[in-house]
Amino acid sequence: MGSLQSSPSHPDYVDLAEKTGFSLEQISILHKRFKQLSHNEDKLRREHLDQITDLQANPIREQIVEAFFDKRNFYQDIEEPVNEISFENFLEVMSNFRPPSDNLSEEQLVKVRLEKLRFLFNMHDTDKDGTITLEEYRHVVEELLSYYEALENETARGIADAAMLEVASITRGHMEPDEFYEGITFEHFLKLLEGFEIESRMNIRFMNMDTTTLCKLECGK
Amino acid sequence: MPARMGSRAPAGFSRSLPELGLLLLLAFVLLQGSVFPHGADASADTSHHGGDGCSSTHVKETNRTKKAFPVLSFEYEHIKTPFEVSIWVLFASLMKLGFHLVPRLSSIVPESCLLIVVGLLVGGLSKLIGDTELPKLDSKNFFLVLLPPIILDAGYFLPIRPFMENLGTILMFAVVGTLWNAFFIGSLLFAVCQIPAAGLTHLGLLSCLLFGSIISAVDPVAVLAVFEEIHINELLHILVFGESLLNDAVTVVLYHLFEEFSVFGQVTVLDGFLGVISFLVVALGGVLVGAIYGIVAAFTSRFTSHMRVIEPLFVFVYSYIAYLSAELFHLSGIMALIACGAVMRPYVEANISHKSHTTIKYFLKMWSSVSETLIFILLGVATVGGPHNWNWIFVTATVILCLVARVMGVVGLTYIINKFRIVKLTTKDQFIVAYGGLRGAIAFSLGFLLEHEDEDMKHIFLTAIITVIFFTVFVQGMTIKPLVELLAVKKKQEAKRSINEEIHIQFLDHLLTGIEDICGHYGHHHWKDKLNRFNRKYVKKCLIAGERSKEPQLIAFYHKLEFKQAIQLVESGAGGKLSSALPSTVSIQNIQPKKPPPAPETRERVLPQLPKAREEEIRKILRSNLQRTRQRLRSYNRHTLVADPYEDGFNDLLKKQKMFELEKKIKEMNNYLSVPAATSDSPTLRRARLASDPQSYNVKPDADGVPTIQVELASPQSPDSVNIVNIVDEVKRDREKDEDTGLTMKPPNAPSKQGAEEDAKDQQKLMRCLSDPGPSADEGEDDLFLP
């Protein structure tokens, strides 16, 4: 597909709309935002995202930024490493946060759920090997707790350990003492968050986004 | 006092003529005596008697010879009011007990119905007997005494997260829905009244609107009473319940508005405009008043560390004063109460001791339970007693219009709301919301309060209100449960929250905030995040004492989880069975990354190390306050309020659990031990058993035959085992002496453990009354807390 032209025309939008499920209006708003972030360039880089001030206060910003540059989240294969993304890729990542449309069938809902969980899984699995190891999970917990000041490492570890134990016990049940639990695979992840209604939680309202006012706030930085 | 009472007795007895004169004199004396206050003691009275001269002395002598000293006398007037109140409360509670003893009854008929029936019976009985004075469901009593506990209970335990998430929807239903109901019912009723056949033509439009505004509000008491028993999912519960709470502001404004103007007979545009402003003032003012008192209460609780006993008092009194202050200005008292409870709760919970928390919870539930019972019974009594004016057309029109208005309102509003919601409300949801719009005692009391109407109209109104209440409570209340089953509405999830879910909830919050920032979209995640940060940075430091202001929620959750496990362990700890808490034998060792074997140093790293720092940390956790682990009550059901056993823990429970956890983490997975120690007889468990419900506590039989396995020190893992053993030892030494000796230590061979972690079923069993040590280390182990 290649990169999007810097002055998108409607046919391209239609194309994207079909792929990602956004409406044309949402796509044009998002495109405006994309251009704003990338300073009107074609491609978005990590530094652009780092410039967002509000994001700095976020404890998991690294993973969020990485998620945008994670090739697993794109619909097509791109060679690693990904250092810059096009608008299309941007949209692809954003589409994970689109609320499911009203008239989806049961299996479509399941599919949506799987996609969202897959996105989350990829966020946790930083070394891209398909499993979330203890270290990676610990990292997640530590980051979450770093939101609060000065917490001891051990507590974070304790929590992460307990969480892993829980996962292991839910998914593997009985394990011999010398068996080793490699990490959370995607199936285990699914089982773990079974009761978690992610399709209703992991959503952003893309409706009323007026980014023009924000430009004044952010462009000055 | 006795003299006074005594002098009455002979007055009743003496009959013959010579004494008649004395009797009269006596009566005179009596009258004089009654002028004195009750508190006058016997000596004062006798001296008065004595001062009357020789005739009275003669009287006195005659008195003395006539009467016998009153060994037993009967005086009712003195204690009348408190006695009657107590009898009623006792009666109400006994009725409640009775319902649950009858096996099938409580599952078919909701309690509120039964209570009303009881009230009806009592009212009927009293009418038969004669006119005994019955306590009326007097508006003053109702609004000042009976209603606040229920609302405070609701507000204090309000689940904030679902409430805030659905706030828009709730407000729509509460404000717009109630307005729609009131005007629809009022105006259509006026139209009905115009029919000459009804004989109601004297009811003006404003009167009808007034009536509409009274009858339109969904009642929180009735909703609570019915919905608690049907256990629907959280969303629906919070929608209906939230609506019933927030519509109070609308009701207050409309009621006052129409009451004022029904006197004058007309409303101008200006008045309408003022009405709108008044609504904003009433609602926001109520919330503001409540919030202010809430913050003051939170601030006060920061300093109560030396006077733990009166902590619950602050919560209750501040909330009640907030309610009264709001009522003082004709603001919405209910909203003030809710705001006060909801605002103060997170901070107060962080500050107060464990016992205070339990006290608050139990008292609130108790009072609200009694209040609710009394309200329903008195409603029944008032039905029988109260003056009625039955007008077929009016009453049936009211009932029908109420239903129709409700359904139309809900459907119409949902259509609009669904455009803005992510999780849409389905038809089933709409049906439940519409069907759950019960009317209750608030409507009745408001009707009772009507002053400006003429008596006839008032009675018509009251009759209609009572009919609607009966209809909603009986018909809708009884049928909602089978309907919920029939429609297969989603029920409340009983699943326990795992720590993974907790982690992910927080993760998602931050993720969504981040994405919103990237989009440049200041959505509600953004503002929520800002509010949280503000809260953490400034507010918490102000209102929470000491270190606890810094504790993040995840940690609190984790501690709570540990607590739970600890309690489960002790519950099941009697026997020495070989099962694990998690239904698996997965241990830390399994999840550690495998490292290439041995240099012993590398080996060390394979295990979750227990360096000094960690021991310190563990010990700190063990000794630290356990109050942080309380989380909000997740059950909405007052009737089966069972002590969240996870709260009544004590320090050594956690220690014990920590110990077990440590042992779990030991590499010697093959060496789970069960020591057939005298665990069943340990003092702790004995106490626990005594205190707990005998049915719910299941002591596992001692596993006598389990062999103990020795652990060889020579094994490469053992350096750590020694470590652990040492820790356990030390921790054990820290314990008080009268602790159970269930754990027998045979260092260094056998880090023993009580092993028994239960299977899931027993986790449901409750552990009652284990005392907790309170915040400071000096407070020793306290007495049994008997529920």
mmCIF file with all atom_site columns, N, CA, C and O in Angstrom, chain A residues 12-41:
data_model
loop_
_atom_site.group_PDB
_atom_site.id
_atom_site.type_symbol
_atom_site.label_atom_id
_atom_site.label_alt_id
_atom_site.label_comp_id
_atom_site.label_asym_id
_atom_site.label_entity_id
_atom_site.label_seq_id
_atom_site.pdbx_PDB_ins_code
_atom_site.Cartn_x
_atom_site.Cartn_y
_atom_site.Cartn_z
_atom_site.occupancy
_atom_site.B_iso_or_equiv
_atom_site.pdbx_formal_charge
_atom_site.auth_seq_id
_atom_site.auth_comp_id
_atom_site.auth_asym_id
_atom_site.auth_atom_id
_atom_site.pdbx_PDB_model_num
ATOM 1   N N  . ASP A 1 12 ? -8.698  7.659  -0.685 1.00 0.00 ? 12 ASP A N  1
ATOM 2   C CA . ASP A 1 12 ? -7.832  7.012  0.275  1.00 0.00 ? 12 ASP A CA 1
ATOM 3   C C  . ASP A 1 12 ? -8.547  6.825  1.605  1.00 0.00 ? 12 ASP A C  1
ATOM 4   O O  . ASP A 1 12 ? -8.412  5.802  2.260  1.00 0.00 ? 12 ASP A O  1
ATOM 5   N N  . TYR A 1 13 ? -9.279  7.857  1.956  1.00 0.00 ? 13 TYR A N  1
ATOM 6   C CA . TYR A 1 13 ? -10.009 7.774  3.217  1.00 0.00 ? 13 TYR A CA 1
ATOM 7   C C  . TYR A 1 13 ? -10.979 6.603  3.190  1.00 0.00 ? 13 TYR A C  1
ATOM 8   O O  . TYR A 1 13 ? -11.130 5.878  4.152  1.00 0.00 ? 13 TYR A O  1
ATOM 9   N N  . VAL A 1 14 ? -11.632 6.485  2.083  1.00 0.00 ? 14 VAL A N  1
ATOM 10  C CA . VAL A 1 14 ? -12.635 5.420  1.983  1.00 0.00 ? 14 VAL A CA 1
ATOM 11  C C  . VAL A 1 14 ? -11.960 4.074  2.182  1.00 0.00 ? 14 VAL A C  1
ATOM 12  O O  . VAL A 1 14 ? -12.445 3.196  2.883  1.00 0.00 ? 14 VAL A O  1
ATOM 13  N N  . ASP A 1 15 ? -10.808 3.986  1.543  1.00 0.00 ? 15 ASP A N  1
ATOM 14  C CA . ASP A 1 15 ? -10.034 2.768  1.675  1.00 0.00 ? 15 ASP A CA 1
ATOM 15  C C  . ASP A 1 15 ? -9.722  2.451  3.134  1.00 0.00 ? 15 ASP A C  1
ATOM 16  O O  . ASP A 1 15 ? -9.927  1.348  3.637  1.00 0.00 ? 15 ASP A O  1
ATOM 17  N N  . LEU A 1 16 ? -9.196  3.483  3.781  1.00 0.00 ? 16 LEU A N  1
ATOM 18  C CA . LEU A 1 16 ? -8.835  3.313  5.185  1.00 0.00 ? 16 LEU A CA 1
ATOM 19  C C  . LEU A 1 16 ? -10.053 3.010  6.037  1.00 0.00 ? 16 LEU A C  1
ATOM 20  O O  . LEU A 1 16 ? -9.995  2.203  6.961  1.00 0.00 ? 16 LEU A O  1
ATOM 21  N N  . ALA A 1 17 ? -11.136 3.693  5.703  1.00 0.00 ? 17 ALA A N  1
ATOM 22  C CA . ALA A 1 17 ? -12.347 3.491  6.496  1.00 0.00 ? 17 ALA A CA 1
ATOM 23  C C  . ALA A 1 17 ? -12.770 2.041  6.460  1.00 0.00 ? 17 ALA A C  1
ATOM 24  O O  . ALA A 1 17 ? -13.157 1.446  7.458  1.00 0.00 ? 17 ALA A O  1
ATOM 25  N N  . GLU A 1 18 ? -12.641 1.502  5.279  1.00 0.00 ? 18 GLU A N  1
ATOM 26  C CA . GLU A 1 18 ? -13.033 0.103  5.156  1.00 0.00 ? 18 GLU A CA 1
ATOM 27  C C  . GLU A 1 18 ? -12.143 -0.794 5.986  1.00 0.00 ? 18 GLU A C  1
ATOM 28  O O  . GLU A 1 18 ? -12.579 -1.748 6.622  1.00 0.00 ? 18 GLU A O  1
ATOM 29  N N  . LYS A 1 19 ? -10.867 -0.481 5.911  1.00 0.00 ? 19 LYS A N  1
ATOM 30  C CA . LYS A 1 19 ? -9.918  -1.354 6.598  1.00 0.00 ? 19 LYS A CA 1
ATOM 31  C C  . LYS A 1 19 ? -10.052 -1.281 8.102  1.00 0.00 ? 19 LYS A C  1
ATOM 32  O O  . LYS A 1 19 ? -10.045 -2.274 8.807  1.00 0.00 ? 19 LYS A O  1
ATOM 33  N N  . THR A 1 20 ? -10.109 -0.054 8.585  1.00 0.00 ? 20 THR A N  1
ATOM 34  C CA . THR A 1 20 ? -10.030 0.093  10.040 1.00 0.00 ? 20 THR A CA 1
ATOM 35  C C  . THR A 1 20 ? -11.382 0.254  10.711 1.00 0.00 ? 20 THR A C  1
ATOM 36  O O  . THR A 1 20 ? -11.490 0.116  11.912 1.00 0.00 ? 20 THR A O  1
ATOM 37  N N  . GLY A 1 21 ? -12.374 0.589  9.949  1.00 0.00 ? 21 GLY A N  1
ATOM 38  C CA . GLY A 1 21 ? -13.695 0.697  10.548 1.00 0.00 ? 21 GLY A CA 1
ATOM 39  C C  . GLY A 1 21 ? -14.031 2.082  11.061 1.00 0.00 ? 21 GLY A C  1
ATOM 40  O O  . GLY A 1 21 ? -15.111 2.298  11.600 1.00 0.00 ? 21 GLY A O  1
ATOM 41  N N  . PHE A 1 22 ? -13.134 3.011  10.913 1.00 0.00 ? 22 PHE A N  1
ATOM 42  C CA . PHE A 1 22 ? -13.472 4.366  11.330 1.00 0.00 ? 22 PHE A CA 1
ATOM 43  C C  . PHE A 1 22 ? -14.379 5.017  10.314 1.00 0.00 ? 22 PHE A C  1
ATOM 44  O O  . PHE A 1 22 ? -14.410 4.639  9.167  1.00 0.00 ? 22 PHE A O  1
ATOM 45  N N  . SER A 1 23 ? -15.075 6.041  10.771 1.00 0.00 ? 23 SER A N  1
ATOM 46  C CA . SER A 1 23 ? -15.889 6.773  9.809  1.00 0.00 ? 23 SER A CA 1
ATOM 47  C C  . SER A 1 23 ? -14.982 7.789  9.115  1.00 0.00 ? 23 SER A C  1
ATOM 48  O O  . SER A 1 23 ? -13.900 8.104  9.583  1.00 0.00 ? 23 SER A O  1
ATOM 49  N N  . LEU A 1 24 ? -15.493 8.329  8.009  1.00 0.00 ? 24 LEU A N  1
ATOM 50  C CA . LEU A 1 24 ? -14.654 9.268  7.240  1.00 0.00 ? 24 LEU A CA 1
ATOM 51  C C  . LEU A 1 24 ? -14.322 10.489 8.068  1.00 0.00 ? 24 LEU A C  1
ATOM 52  O O  . LEU A 1 24 ? -13.201 11.015 8.015  1.00 0.00 ? 24 LEU A O  1
ATOM 53  N N  . GLU A 1 25 ? -15.296 10.918 8.829  1.00 0.00 ? 25 GLU A N  1
ATOM 54  C CA . GLU A 1 25 ? -15.061 12.124 9.623  1.00 0.00 ? 25 GLU A CA 1
ATOM 55  C C  . GLU A 1 25 ? -13.979 11.877 10.669 1.00 0.00 ? 25 GLU A C  1
ATOM 56  O O  . GLU A 1 25 ? -13.082 12.681 10.884 1.00 0.00 ? 25 GLU A O  1
ATOM 57  N N  . GLN A 1 26 ? -14.082 10.722 11.303 1.00 0.00 ? 26 GLN A N  1
ATOM 58  C CA . GLN A 1 26 ? -13.084 10.399 12.324 1.00 0.00 ? 26 GLN A CA 1
ATOM 59  C C  . GLN A 1 26 ? -11.705 10.321 11.708 1.00 0.00 ? 26 GLN A C  1
ATOM 60  O O  . GLN A 1 26 ? -10.717 10.769 12.293 1.00 0.00 ? 26 GLN A O  1
ATOM 61  N N  . ILE A 1 27 ? -11.660 9.759  10.494 1.00 0.00 ? 27 ILE A N  1
ATOM 62  C CA . ILE A 1 27 ? -10.353 9.612  9.869  1.00 0.00 ? 27 ILE A CA 1
ATOM 63  C C  . ILE A 1 27 ? -9.768  10.982 9.567  1.00 0.00 ? 27 ILE A C  1
ATOM 64  O O  . ILE A 1 27 ? -8.567  11.225 9.765  1.00 0.00 ? 27 ILE A O  1
ATOM 65  N N  . SER A 1 28 ? -10.614 11.892 9.099  1.00 0.00 ? 28 SER A N  1
ATOM 66  C CA . SER A 1 28 ? -10.034 13.191 8.773  1.00 0.00 ? 28 SER A CA 1
ATOM 67  C C  . SER A 1 28 ? -9.564  13.909 10.025 1.00 0.00 ? 28 SER A C  1
ATOM 68  O O  . SER A 1 28 ? -8.519  14.567 10.019 1.00 0.00 ? 28 SER A O  1
ATOM 69  N N  . ILE A 1 29 ? -10.301 13.750 11.113 1.00 0.00 ? 29 ILE A N  1
ATOM 70  C CA . ILE A 1 29 ? -9.857  14.366 12.369 1.00 0.00 ? 29 ILE A CA 1
ATOM 71  C C  . ILE A 1 29 ? -8.534  13.762 12.813 1.00 0.00 ? 29 ILE A C  1
ATOM 72  O O  . ILE A 1 29 ? -7.594  14.456 13.208 1.00 0.00 ? 29 ILE A O  1
ATOM 73  N N  . LEU A 1 30 ? -8.480  12.438 12.747 1.00 0.00 ? 30 LEU A N  1
ATOM 74  C CA . LEU A 1 30 ? -7.248  11.780 13.176 1.00 0.00 ? 30 LEU A CA 1
ATOM 75  C C  . LEU A 1 30 ? -6.082  12.171 12.285 1.00 0.00 ? 30 LEU A C  1
ATOM 76  O O  . LEU A 1 30 ? -4.943  12.290 12.736 1.00 0.00 ? 30 LEU A O  1
ATOM 77  N N  . HIS A 1 31 ? -6.409  12.388 11.009 1.00 0.00 ? 31 HIS A N  1
ATOM 78  C CA . HIS A 1 31 ? -5.321  12.765 10.125 1.00 0.00 ? 31 HIS A CA 1
ATOM 79  C C  . HIS A 1 31 ? -4.774  14.130 10.475 1.00 0.00 ? 31 HIS A C  1
ATOM 80  O O  . HIS A 1 31 ? -3.561  14.363 10.454 1.00 0.00 ? 31 HIS A O  1
ATOM 81  N N  . LYS A 1 32 ? -5.704  15.002 10.840 1.00 0.00 ? 32 LYS A N  1
ATOM 82  C CA . LYS A 1 32 ? -5.265  16.331 11.274 1.00 0.00 ? 32 LYS A CA 1
ATOM 83  C C  . LYS A 1 32 ? -4.332  16.207 12.464 1.00 0.00 ? 32 LYS A C  1
ATOM 84  O O  . LYS A 1 32 ? -3.294  16.871 12.542 1.00 0.00 ? 32 LYS A O  1
ATOM 85  N N  . ARG A 1 33 ? -4.728  15.346 13.370 1.00 0.00 ? 33 ARG A N  1
ATOM 86  C CA . ARG A 1 33 ? -3.918  15.164 14.563 1.00 0.00 ? 33 ARG A CA 1
ATOM 87  C C  . ARG A 1 33 ? -2.554  14.578 14.217 1.00 0.00 ? 33 ARG A C  1
ATOM 88  O O  . ARG A 1 33 ? -1.521  14.968 14.763 1.00 0.00 ? 33 ARG A O  1
ATOM 89  N N  . PHE A 1 34 ? -2.599  13.644 13.290 1.00 0.00 ? 34 PHE A N  1
ATOM 90  C CA . PHE A 1 34 ? -1.338  13.007 12.876 1.00 0.00 ? 34 PHE A CA 1
ATOM 91  C C  . PHE A 1 34 ? -0.381  14.048 12.335 1.00 0.00 ? 34 PHE A C  1
ATOM 92  O O  . PHE A 1 34 ? 0.806   14.087 12.654 1.00 0.00 ? 34 PHE A O  1
ATOM 93  N N  . LYS A 1 35 ? -0.925  14.905 11.502 1.00 0.00 ? 35 LYS A N  1
ATOM 94  C CA . LYS A 1 35 ? -0.052  15.915 10.908 1.00 0.00 ? 35 LYS A CA 1
ATOM 95  C C  . LYS A 1 35 ? 0.455   16.875 11.958 1.00 0.00 ? 35 LYS A C  1
ATOM 96  O O  . LYS A 1 35 ? 1.598   17.323 11.927 1.00 0.00 ? 35 LYS A O  1
ATOM 97  N N  . GLN A 1 36 ? -0.401  17.169 12.893 1.00 0.00 ? 36 GLN A N  1
ATOM 98  C CA . GLN A 1 36 ? -0.009  18.061 13.975 1.00 0.00 ? 36 GLN A CA 1
ATOM 99  C C  . GLN A 1 36 ? 1.134   17.461 14.778 1.00 0.00 ? 36 GLN A C  1
ATOM 100 O O  . GLN A 1 36 ? 2.102   18.122 15.117 1.00 0.00 ? 36 GLN A O  1
ATOM 101 N N  . LEU A 1 37 ? 1.005   16.178 15.064 1.00 0.00 ? 37 LEU A N  1
ATOM 102 C CA . LEU A 1 37 ? 2.033   15.532 15.873 1.00 0.00 ? 37 LEU A CA 1
ATOM 103 C C  . LEU A 1 37 ? 3.341   15.430 15.128 1.00 0.00 ? 37 LEU A C  1
ATOM 104 O O  . LEU A 1 37 ? 4.427   15.594 15.678 1.00 0.00 ? 37 LEU A O  1
ATOM 105 N N  . SER A 1 38 ? 3.225   15.132 13.836 1.00 0.00 ? 38 SER A N  1
ATOM 106 C CA . SER A 1 38 ? 4.448   14.883 13.076 1.00 0.00 ? 38 SER A CA 1
ATOM 107 C C  . SER A 1 38 ? 4.969   16.137 12.425 1.00 0.00 ? 38 SER A C  1
ATOM 108 O O  . SER A 1 38 ? 5.849   16.071 11.574 1.00 0.00 ? 38 SER A O  1
ATOM 109 N N  . HIS A 1 39 ? 4.409   17.247 12.828 1.00 0.00 ? 39 HIS A N  1
ATOM 110 C CA . HIS A 1 39 ? 4.804   18.539 12.245 1.00 0.00 ? 39 HIS A CA 1
ATOM 111 C C  . HIS A 1 39 ? 4.712   18.515 10.735 1.00 0.00 ? 39 HIS A C  1
ATOM 112 O O  . HIS A 1 39 ? 5.642   18.894 10.032 1.00 0.00 ? 39 HIS A O  1
ATOM 113 N N  . ASN A 1 40 ? 3.603   18.031 10.288 1.00 0.00 ? 40 ASN A N  1
ATOM 114 C CA . ASN A 1 40 ? 3.287   18.007 8.863  1.00 0.00 ? 40 ASN A CA 1
ATOM 115 C C  . ASN A 1 40 ? 4.156   17.095 8.018  1.00 0.00 ? 40 ASN A C  1
ATOM 116 O O  . ASN A 1 40 ? 4.166   17.190 6.809  1.00 0.00 ? 40 ASN A O  1
ATOM 117 N N  . GLU A 1 41 ? 4.909   16.275 8.681  1.00 0.00 ? 41 GLU A N  1
ATOM 118 C CA . GLU A 1 41 ? 5.666   15.309 7.884  1.00 0.00 ? 41 GLU A CA 1
ATOM 119 C C  . GLU A 1 41 ? 4.790   14.132 7.552  1.00 0.00 ? 41 GLU A C  1
ATOM 120 O O  . GLU A 1 41 ? 3.700   13.961 8.090  1.00 0.00 ? 41 GLU A O  1
#
